[in-house]
Amino acid sequence: MTSCIFCKIAAGEIPSDQVYADQDFVAFRDLQPQAPVHVLVIPRRHVDALTEVTPGDADLLGRLQVTAAAVAAQLGLAATGYRFVVNCGRDGCQTVPHLHLHLLGGRPLGWPPG
Ligand code: DGP
């Protein structure tokens, strides 16, 4: 999608602090980090949000989490743990309409979330 900021980041048209990339996924540091490690993992293919996924996206969603777990390990979080967050829609506080997984770690994380 030409107007999507995360599509532009994935395409390299907008700079980012990239920590991982392959043919289907890109991971880069969040501009407004909420933890010592705060990385966004996105599919290159534009999907607005979890509300839009279909059973045909199951492989993409599974590989998104497998990729994010590998990125967490790459960044040294496997021993101490981490959290994945996928915000969806207004009540979920989604601000960028391109599906993305937040990888948060590097400190103890509170529960329940706000
Ligand atoms: P969400 O609220 O779940 O839609 O999270 C969107 C996140 O994206 C938010 O934590 C800030 C981050 N973000 C927004 N624009 C940019 C950008 O241009 N570059 C980077 N690295 N992060 C961005």
mmCIF file of C-alpha atoms and ligand atoms in Angstrom:
data_model
loop_
_atom_site.group_PDB
_atom_site.id
_atom_site.type_symbol
_atom_site.label_atom_id
_atom_site.label_comp_id
_atom_site.label_asym_id
_atom_site.label_seq_id
_atom_site.Cartn_x
_atom_site.Cartn_y
_atom_site.Cartn_z
ATOM 1 C CA MET A 1 0.000 0.000 0.000
ATOM 2 C CA THR A 2 1.696 3.181 -1.179
ATOM 3 C CA SER A 3 0.594 5.464 1.675
ATOM 4 C CA CYS A 4 1.385 3.037 4.495
ATOM 5 C CA ILE A 5 4.328 4.082 6.673
ATOM 6 C CA PHE A 6 5.252 0.488 7.579
ATOM 7 C CA CYS A 7 5.115 -0.584 3.917
ATOM 8 C CA LYS A 8 7.552 2.256 3.236
ATOM 9 C CA ILE A 9 9.816 1.122 6.084
ATOM 10 C CA ALA A 10 9.705 -2.448 4.745
ATOM 11 C CA ALA A 11 10.638 -1.160 1.290
ATOM 12 C CA GLY A 12 13.512 0.912 2.684
ATOM 13 C CA GLU A 13 11.865 4.163 1.567
ATOM 14 C CA ILE A 14 11.765 5.416 5.183
ATOM 15 C CA PRO A 15 14.806 4.756 7.373
ATOM 16 C CA SER A 16 14.517 2.546 10.430
ATOM 17 C CA ASP A 17 16.803 0.890 12.963
ATOM 18 C CA GLN A 18 16.405 -2.534 11.409
ATOM 19 C CA VAL A 19 17.389 -5.617 13.409
ATOM 20 C CA TYR A 20 16.184 -8.360 11.047
ATOM 21 C CA ALA A 21 14.817 -8.791 7.538
ATOM 22 C CA ASP A 22 13.974 -11.661 5.222
ATOM 23 C CA GLN A 23 11.786 -11.999 2.156
ATOM 24 C CA ASP A 24 8.548 -11.958 4.151
ATOM 25 C CA PHE A 25 9.237 -10.070 7.403
ATOM 26 C CA VAL A 26 11.081 -7.016 8.717
ATOM 27 C CA ALA A 27 11.911 -6.158 12.336
ATOM 28 C CA PHE A 28 12.960 -2.680 13.462
ATOM 29 C CA ARG A 29 13.164 -0.716 16.709
ATOM 30 C CA ASP A 30 10.071 1.234 17.769
ATOM 31 C CA LEU A 31 10.430 5.045 17.624
ATOM 32 C CA GLN A 32 8.728 5.338 21.036
ATOM 33 C CA PRO A 33 10.228 2.469 23.030
ATOM 34 C CA GLN A 34 8.243 1.254 26.047
ATOM 35 C CA ALA A 35 10.986 -1.091 27.259
ATOM 36 C CA PRO A 36 14.780 -1.411 26.861
ATOM 37 C CA VAL A 37 14.078 -3.681 23.901
ATOM 38 C CA HIS A 38 11.042 -2.652 21.846
ATOM 39 C CA VAL A 39 11.009 -4.015 18.322
ATOM 40 C CA LEU A 40 8.205 -4.128 15.780
ATOM 41 C CA VAL A 41 7.986 -7.233 13.603
ATOM 42 C CA ILE A 42 5.889 -6.784 10.456
ATOM 43 C CA PRO A 43 4.962 -8.803 7.409
ATOM 44 C CA ARG A 44 6.060 -7.170 4.165
ATOM 45 C CA ARG A 45 2.595 -7.950 2.800
ATOM 46 C CA HIS A 46 0.145 -5.256 3.827
ATOM 47 C CA VAL A 47 -2.551 -6.450 6.209
ATOM 48 C CA ASP A 48 -4.460 -3.700 8.031
ATOM 49 C CA ALA A 49 -5.081 -5.479 11.320
ATOM 50 C CA LEU A 50 -5.963 -8.775 12.971
ATOM 51 C CA THR A 51 -9.618 -7.998 12.251
ATOM 52 C CA GLU A 52 -8.861 -8.458 8.541
ATOM 53 C CA VAL A 53 -7.119 -11.832 8.631
ATOM 54 C CA THR A 54 -8.679 -14.968 7.162
ATOM 55 C CA PRO A 55 -7.873 -18.676 7.574
ATOM 56 C CA GLY A 56 -5.592 -18.260 4.551
ATOM 57 C CA ASP A 57 -3.351 -16.025 6.677
ATOM 58 C CA ALA A 58 -2.656 -18.735 9.276
ATOM 59 C CA ASP A 59 0.763 -19.540 7.819
ATOM 60 C CA LEU A 60 1.750 -15.860 7.746
ATOM 61 C CA LEU A 61 0.624 -15.332 11.362
ATOM 62 C CA GLY A 62 2.415 -18.448 12.555
ATOM 63 C CA ARG A 63 5.634 -17.485 10.831
ATOM 64 C CA LEU A 64 5.318 -13.930 12.182
ATOM 65 C CA GLN A 65 5.519 -15.327 15.722
ATOM 66 C CA VAL A 66 8.287 -17.790 14.877
ATOM 67 C CA THR A 67 10.255 -14.922 13.329
ATOM 68 C CA ALA A 68 9.644 -12.671 16.338
ATOM 69 C CA ALA A 69 10.821 -15.425 18.706
ATOM 70 C CA ALA A 70 14.018 -15.765 16.666
ATOM 71 C CA VAL A 71 14.519 -11.990 16.820
ATOM 72 C CA ALA A 72 14.006 -12.101 20.603
ATOM 73 C CA ALA A 73 16.694 -14.772 20.855
ATOM 74 C CA GLN A 74 18.984 -12.773 18.549
ATOM 75 C CA LEU A 75 18.599 -9.770 20.880
ATOM 76 C CA GLY A 76 19.452 -11.824 23.973
ATOM 77 C CA LEU A 77 15.970 -12.034 25.491
ATOM 78 C CA ALA A 78 15.437 -15.789 25.485
ATOM 79 C CA ALA A 79 16.854 -16.375 28.970
ATOM 80 C CA THR A 80 14.980 -13.580 30.753
ATOM 81 C CA GLY A 81 11.758 -13.634 28.738
ATOM 82 C CA TYR A 82 9.743 -11.096 26.829
ATOM 83 C CA ARG A 83 6.242 -10.239 25.650
ATOM 84 C CA PHE A 84 4.506 -10.116 22.279
ATOM 85 C CA VAL A 85 1.694 -7.571 21.873
ATOM 86 C CA VAL A 86 -0.549 -7.086 18.860
ATOM 87 C CA ASN A 87 -2.762 -4.029 19.262
ATOM 88 C CA CYS A 88 -5.948 -4.149 17.204
ATOM 89 C CA GLY A 89 -8.396 -1.386 16.450
ATOM 90 C CA ARG A 90 -9.472 1.581 18.552
ATOM 91 C CA ASP A 91 -9.863 -0.153 21.902
ATOM 92 C CA GLY A 92 -6.638 -2.061 21.336
ATOM 93 C CA CYS A 93 -4.804 1.253 20.798
ATOM 94 C CA GLN A 94 -3.644 0.394 17.271
ATOM 95 C CA THR A 95 -2.262 3.571 15.698
ATOM 96 C CA VAL A 96 -0.572 2.229 12.557
ATOM 97 C CA PRO A 97 -2.910 0.254 10.276
ATOM 98 C CA HIS A 98 -0.341 -2.320 9.140
ATOM 99 C CA LEU A 99 -0.312 -5.522 11.175
ATOM 100 C CA HIS A 100 2.663 -5.498 13.558
ATOM 101 C CA LEU A 101 3.836 -7.474 16.538
ATOM 102 C CA HIS A 102 5.488 -5.572 19.395
ATOM 103 C CA LEU A 103 8.408 -7.444 20.967
ATOM 104 C CA LEU A 104 9.032 -6.007 24.443
ATOM 105 C CA GLY A 105 11.746 -7.055 26.851
ATOM 106 C CA GLY A 106 14.808 -6.132 28.849
ATOM 107 C CA ARG A 107 12.913 -5.388 32.076
ATOM 108 C CA PRO A 108 10.155 -7.046 34.146
ATOM 109 C CA LEU A 109 6.840 -6.226 32.471
ATOM 110 C CA GLY A 110 3.717 -5.426 34.477
ATOM 111 C CA TRP A 111 0.476 -7.384 34.329
ATOM 112 C CA PRO A 112 -2.373 -6.793 33.651
ATOM 113 C CA PRO A 113 -1.672 -4.296 30.853
ATOM 114 C CA GLY A 114 -3.417 -0.924 31.038
HETATM 115 P P1 DGP B 1 0.445 0.544 17.634
HETATM 116 O O1 DGP B 1 -0.043 1.535 18.646
HETATM 117 O O2 DGP B 1 0.299 -0.875 18.122
HETATM 118 O O3 DGP B 1 -0.203 0.769 16.281
HETATM 119 O O4 DGP B 1 1.993 0.791 17.510
HETATM 120 C C1 DGP B 1 2.584 1.550 16.519
HETATM 121 C C2 DGP B 1 4.007 1.796 16.947
HETATM 122 O O5 DGP B 1 4.724 2.231 15.828
HETATM 123 C C3 DGP B 1 4.182 2.854 18.038
HETATM 124 O O6 DGP B 1 4.742 2.241 19.196
HETATM 125 C C4 DGP B 1 5.142 3.861 17.441
HETATM 126 C C5 DGP B 1 5.704 3.130 16.248
HETATM 127 N N1 DGP B 1 5.986 3.960 15.103
HETATM 128 C C6 DGP B 1 5.128 4.812 14.485
HETATM 129 N N2 DGP B 1 5.710 5.367 13.414
HETATM 130 C C7 DGP B 1 6.966 4.857 13.357
HETATM 131 C C8 DGP B 1 8.069 5.046 12.470
HETATM 132 O O7 DGP B 1 8.010 5.795 11.500
HETATM 133 N N3 DGP B 1 9.204 4.340 12.736
HETATM 134 C C9 DGP B 1 9.284 3.488 13.801
HETATM 135 N N4 DGP B 1 10.443 2.831 13.984
HETATM 136 N N5 DGP B 1 8.268 3.283 14.656
HETATM 137 C C10 DGP B 1 7.127 3.967 14.438
#
